[in-house]
Amino acid sequence: MTEMAYGSVGTVEGEAVLSRWWRTLDKSVLTAILILFSIGLLLGLASSPPLAEKNGLAPFHYVYRQAIFGSLALFVMVVFSMLPSKVIRRLGVIGFLLCFVALGLLPFFGTDFGKGAVRWYGLGFASVQPSEFLKPGFIVTVAWLISANGQINGPPGRLWSFIITMLVVALLIIQPDFGQACLILFGWGIIYFVAGASFILLAALALLVLAAGSMAYSYSEHFAKRIDGFLSPDIDPRTQLGYATNAIQEGGFFGVGVGEGQVKWSLPDAHTDFIISVAAEEYGLLLVVLIILLFTWIVLASLIRLLKERDAFNRLAGSGLVAMFGIQAIINVGVAVRLLPAKGMTLPFVSYGGSSIIAMGITVGMLLALTRVRPQKDIGDIFNGR
């Protein structure tokens, strides 16, 4: 048999699992992820000591934790990237069901850690945010349902996927977590679009989202405060956005120098949601551009491979996963430079965070598994009858 998906690559009978995995993997994406994680550790050395000092911890306490969580995330990513797509689908659906139940129980057993939104389970030694782990499972489940919808005598997967999406969004709004709710809607919309949704339907859904946003603005003080702060022409220099904006301006092209930045002493979330402002201040625009280029490469390289994928589930799930990965990076950077309303969202593999980085390891691991070279014809050959 010959692998035809991305060039002719002969299979080797009895080939070792690791050898086959390495030969069929998108190594450029794996390299980009490793570089992002290394940059995250570098920025953690600069941004986390002030918080550690404030909390009476060792100077590099959060850097050590980031190294541990990140190493676990990379291990999980590699393990998932070795799995066949059928196993990815089964694990994704099971994981989604477990996380959905955990999300539903948050109002009763969860905690807000003083942040005003019940999003976590406190475990004493750590905390777990179910919505982070729900996202990859949600994407896989929706892709499975919508791909099954196109099969002969298949289930009404599109309808079921819409119902599931609305239920997840409702649970997230209860927390409240409008940012994650928007991510879930975006992921479902991308999969539906790739599956061939009509423009009219997508336009109607966009109007529905706008209407829901208007309602949230009217009835949620938390949501309205975020929008008002974004639309205001003036930036309060004592707010997180004010500190972040000033840091980016101070950094210029080459930064103020390693360890010389001041924003980390003012921003409580400098090591998480506003890590890009630390990069801009200490290392300048050059490092920020490098980070953006790495994320862009991961998204484009994955989409190019998925364009040649003929299996409907693999194509839909892969598109949803890479879109979720990319939009989270866009939101994090967009908030820091005030192109988007304030939203607590980490920068994948760069920001500090246990749940977020491990969940992102699962997400990218699934993506790498679905974009691996497999024995199949190119989708163009299918269309041309070859």
C-alpha positions in Angstrom: 0.0 0.0 0.0 1.2 3.5 -0.7 0.4 6.6 1.4 -1.0 9.2 -1.1 -2.3 11.9 1.2 0.6 14.3 1.2 2.9 12.7 -1.4 3.8 9.1 -2.1 5.3 7.6 1.0 5.6 3.8 1.1 4.6 1.9 4.2 7.0 -0.4 5.9 5.6 -3.7 7.0 6.3 -4.3 10.7 7.5 -0.7 11.2 7.8 0.3 14.8 5.1 2.6 16.2 7.4 5.4 17.1 9.1 5.3 13.7 5.7 5.4 11.9 4.5 8.2 14.2 7.6 10.3 13.5 7.5 9.7 9.7 3.8 10.6 9.4 3.7 13.6 11.9 3.6 17.2 10.9 7.0 18.0 12.5 6.9 21.7 11.7 3.8 22.1 13.9 5.4 20.1 16.7 8.5 22.3 16.5 6.5 25.5 16.6 4.7 24.2 19.7 8.0 23.4 21.5 9.3 26.9 20.6 6.1 28.5 22.0 6.5 26.5 25.2 10.1 27.6 25.6 9.1 31.2 25.1 6.5 30.7 27.8 9.1 29.5 30.3 11.3 32.4 29.4 8.5 34.9 29.9 7.5 33.1 33.1 11.0 33.8 34.5 10.3 37.5 34.0 6.6 37.8 34.9 6.0 35.4 37.8 8.5 36.4 40.6 6.5 39.5 41.6 3.4 37.4 42.2 5.4 34.8 44.0 6.9 37.5 46.3 3.4 38.9 46.9 2.1 35.4 47.9 5.2 34.6 50.1 6.5 31.9 47.8 9.9 31.1 46.3 10.8 33.5 43.4 10.4 30.9 40.7 7.5 28.9 42.2 5.2 29.5 39.3 8.0 28.8 36.8 8.6 25.4 38.3 4.8 24.7 38.2 4.6 25.8 34.6 7.5 23.5 33.7 5.7 20.6 35.4 2.3 21.3 33.9 3.9 22.1 30.5 5.9 18.9 30.5 2.8 16.9 31.3 0.9 18.8 28.5 3.6 17.9 26.0 3.6 14.3 27.1 -0.2 14.1 26.7 0.1 15.8 23.3 2.6 13.2 22.1 0.4 10.3 23.4 -2.7 11.7 21.7 -0.9 12.4 18.5 -0.1 8.7 18.2 -3.7 7.5 18.4 -5.8 6.5 15.4 -8.7 8.8 14.5 -11.3 6.3 15.7 -9.7 6.3 19.2 -9.6 10.1 19.1 -13.3 10.1 18.4 -14.2 7.7 21.2 -12.0 9.5 23.7 -13.3 12.8 22.6 -16.9 11.8 23.1 -16.3 10.2 26.5 -14.3 13.2 27.6 -17.0 15.6 26.5 -19.7 13.7 28.4 -17.6 13.7 31.6 -16.7 17.4 31.3 -20.4 18.3 30.5 -21.5 16.7 33.8 -18.7 18.4 35.6 -19.7 21.7 34.1 -23.3 21.2 35.2 -22.2 20.5 38.8 -20.1 23.6 39.1 -22.9 25.8 40.7 -23.1 23.2 43.5 -19.5 22.1 44.1 -17.4 24.7 42.3 -15.6 27.8 43.6 -14.8 31.2 42.2 -11.5 31.9 44.1 -12.8 35.4 44.7 -13.1 36.3 41.0 -16.9 36.4 40.9 -17.4 33.5 38.5 -17.7 29.9 39.6 -15.5 28.1 37.1 -13.2 25.9 39.1 -13.1 22.8 41.3 -10.7 23.4 44.2 -8.6 20.3 44.9 -6.4 21.7 47.6 -3.1 21.2 45.8 -4.5 22.5 42.5 -7.6 23.6 40.7 -9.4 22.3 37.6 -11.5 24.3 35.1 -13.9 21.9 33.3 -14.6 24.2 30.5 -10.9 24.0 29.3 -11.1 20.2 29.0 -14.6 20.3 27.6 -13.5 22.2 24.4 -11.5 19.5 22.6 -14.1 16.9 23.4 -16.9 19.2 22.3 -15.2 19.8 18.9 -14.7 16.0 18.4 -18.3 15.2 19.4 -19.9 17.9 17.1 -17.6 16.8 14.2 -18.7 13.2 14.7 -22.4 14.1 14.8 -22.3 16.3 11.8 -20.2 13.9 9.7 -22.6 11.1 10.7 -25.5 13.2 9.5 -24.2 12.9 5.9 -24.2 9.1 6.0 -27.0 7.0 4.5 -29.6 6.5 7.3 -27.5 8.6 9.5 -28.8 10.4 12.6 -30.0 14.0 12.6 -26.5 15.0 13.7 -26.7 18.6 12.8 -29.8 19.1 14.9 -28.3 17.2 17.8 -25.0 19.2 17.6 -27.0 22.4 17.7 -28.9 21.3 20.8 -25.7 20.2 22.5 -24.1 23.5 21.7 -26.9 25.5 23.2 -26.8 23.4 26.4 -23.1 24.0 26.8 -23.4 27.7 26.1 -26.2 27.9 28.7 -24.1 26.3 31.4 -21.2 28.6 30.6 -23.4 31.7 30.8 -24.6 30.6 34.2 -21.0 30.9 35.6 -20.8 33.5 33.9 -18.2 32.9 31.2 -19.2 34.7 28.1 -15.8 34.3 26.5 -15.8 30.5 26.6 -19.4 30.5 25.5 -18.4 32.5 22.4 -15.5 30.1 21.8 -18.0 27.2 21.8 -20.3 28.9 19.4 -17.4 29.8 17.1 -16.1 26.2 17.1 -19.5 24.8 16.2 -19.9 27.5 13.5 -16.6 26.6 11.9 -17.4 22.9 11.8 -20.9 23.6 10.4 -19.4 25.9 7.8 -16.8 23.4 6.7 -19.5 20.8 6.5 -21.3 22.9 3.9 -23.8 25.2 5.8 -25.6 27.8 3.8 -24.6 31.4 4.1 -28.1 32.4 5.1 -28.1 30.0 8.0 -24.7 31.3 9.2 -25.9 34.9 8.8 -29.0 34.1 10.9 -26.8 32.5 13.6 -24.6 35.6 13.6 -27.7 37.8 14.2 -28.8 35.5 17.0 -25.4 35.9 18.6 -25.7 39.7 18.4 -29.2 39.6 19.9 -27.9 37.4 22.7 -25.0 39.8 23.3 -27.4 42.8 23.5 -29.5 40.9 26.0 -26.3 40.1 28.1 -25.3 43.7 28.0 -28.7 44.8 29.3 -28.9 42.2 32.1 -25.3 41.4 33.1 -23.4 44.0 34.9 -20.2 42.0 34.5 -20.6 41.8 30.7 -21.7 45.5 30.4 -18.6 46.7 32.4 -16.3 44.8 30.0 -18.0 46.3 26.9 -18.1 49.9 28.3 -14.4 49.7 29.2 -13.6 48.6 25.6 -15.7 51.3 24.0 -14.5 54.1 26.2 -12.1 56.4 24.3 -10.0 56.9 27.4 -8.0 54.2 29.1 -7.7 54.3 32.9 -3.9 53.9 33.5 -4.7 52.1 36.8 -6.6 49.2 35.1 -5.1 46.1 33.6 -5.6 47.3 30.1 -4.0 50.6 31.0 -0.9 48.9 32.4 -0.7 46.5 29.4 -1.1 49.3 26.9 1.7 51.3 28.6 4.0 48.3 28.7 3.5 47.7 24.9 4.3 51.3 24.2 7.4 51.3 26.4 8.8 48.2 24.8 9.1 49.6 21.3 10.9 47.4 18.7 13.6 45.9 20.9 12.3 46.1 24.4 13.6 47.7 27.6 15.8 44.8 28.4 15.5 41.4 30.2 14.3 41.9 33.7 13.8 45.6 33.3 10.1 45.7 32.6 7.7 47.2 35.2 4.3 45.9 34.1 4.8 42.6 35.9 4.8 44.5 39.2 1.5 46.1 38.5 -0.5 43.4 36.6 -1.8 40.6 38.8 -2.4 38.5 35.6 0.9 39.4 33.9 1.9 35.7 33.8 -1.4 34.5 32.4 -3.9 36.7 30.5 -1.4 39.6 29.8 1.8 37.6 29.1 2.1 39.2 25.7 2.5 42.7 27.4 5.5 41.3 29.3 7.0 40.0 26.0 6.4 43.4 24.3 7.9 45.4 27.2 11.0 43.4 27.9 11.8 41.9 24.4 10.0 44.3 22.1 7.9 44.0 19.0 10.4 41.4 17.6 9.4 38.7 20.1 5.7 39.5 19.7 5.9 39.1 15.9 7.7 35.8 16.4 5.0 34.5 18.6 2.3 35.6 16.2 4.1 34.0 13.3 4.4 30.7 15.2 0.7 30.6 15.8 0.0 31.6 12.2 2.2 28.8 11.0 0.5 26.2 13.2 -2.9 27.2 11.9 -2.0 27.4 8.2 0.2 24.3 8.1 -2.7 22.3 9.8 -5.3 23.7 7.4 -3.2 22.9 4.4 -3.0 19.2 5.5 -6.7 19.1 6.3 -7.6 20.5 2.8 -6.3 17.2 1.4 -8.1 15.0 4.0 -11.0 13.0 2.5 -12.4 11.5 5.7 -15.3 13.8 6.8 -14.8 13.3 10.5 -11.1 14.0 10.4 -11.6 17.1 8.2 -14.3 18.5 10.4 -12.7 17.7 13.8 -9.3 18.9 12.6 -10.7 22.2 11.3 -12.6 22.8 14.6 -9.6 22.1 16.8 -7.2 24.3 14.8 -9.8 27.1 14.7 -10.3 26.9 18.4 -6.5 27.0 19.0 -6.1 30.0 16.6 -9.0 32.1 17.9 -7.9 31.7 21.5 -4.5 33.1 20.6 -6.2 36.0 18.7 -8.4 36.8 21.6 -5.5 36.9 24.1 -3.4 39.1 21.9 -6.4 41.2 20.8 -7.3 42.0 24.4 -3.8 43.0 25.3 -3.6 45.5 22.5 -7.2 46.7 23.0 -8.6 45.4 19.8 -11.1 43.2 21.7 -13.0 43.6 25.0 -11.3 42.4 28.1 -11.6 38.6 28.5 -9.6 36.3 30.7 -8.1 33.9 28.3 -4.7 32.4 28.2 -2.2 32.4 25.3 -1.8 28.7 24.4 1.5 27.1 25.6 2.8 30.5 26.6 0.7 31.7 29.5 0.9 30.1 33.0 -2.0 27.7 33.9 -2.5 24.1 34.7 -5.9 23.3 33.3 -5.4 25.5 30.2 -2.0 24.1 29.1 -2.9 20.5 29.7 -6.2 20.9 27.9 -4.3 22.6 25.0 -1.9 19.7 25.0 -4.9 17.4 24.4 -6.3 19.7 21.7 -3.0 19.9 19.7 -2.4 16.2 20.3 -5.7 15.4 18.6 -4.9 17.9 15.8 -1.5 16.2 15.2 -3.2 12.8 15.1 -5.8 13.9 12.6 -3.3 15.6 10.3 -0.8 12.7 10.2 -0.1 11.1 6.8 -2.3 8.1 6.3 -2.8 5.5 3.5 -5.4 7.3 1.4 -5.8 8.9 -1.9 -5.6 12.7 -2.2 -9.1 14.3 -2.1 -8.4 15.7 -5.5 -8.1 12.2 -6.9 -11.5 11.4 -5.5 -13.1 14.4 -7.2 -11.4 13.4 -10.5 -12.5 9.8 -10.3 -9.0 8.4 -9.9 
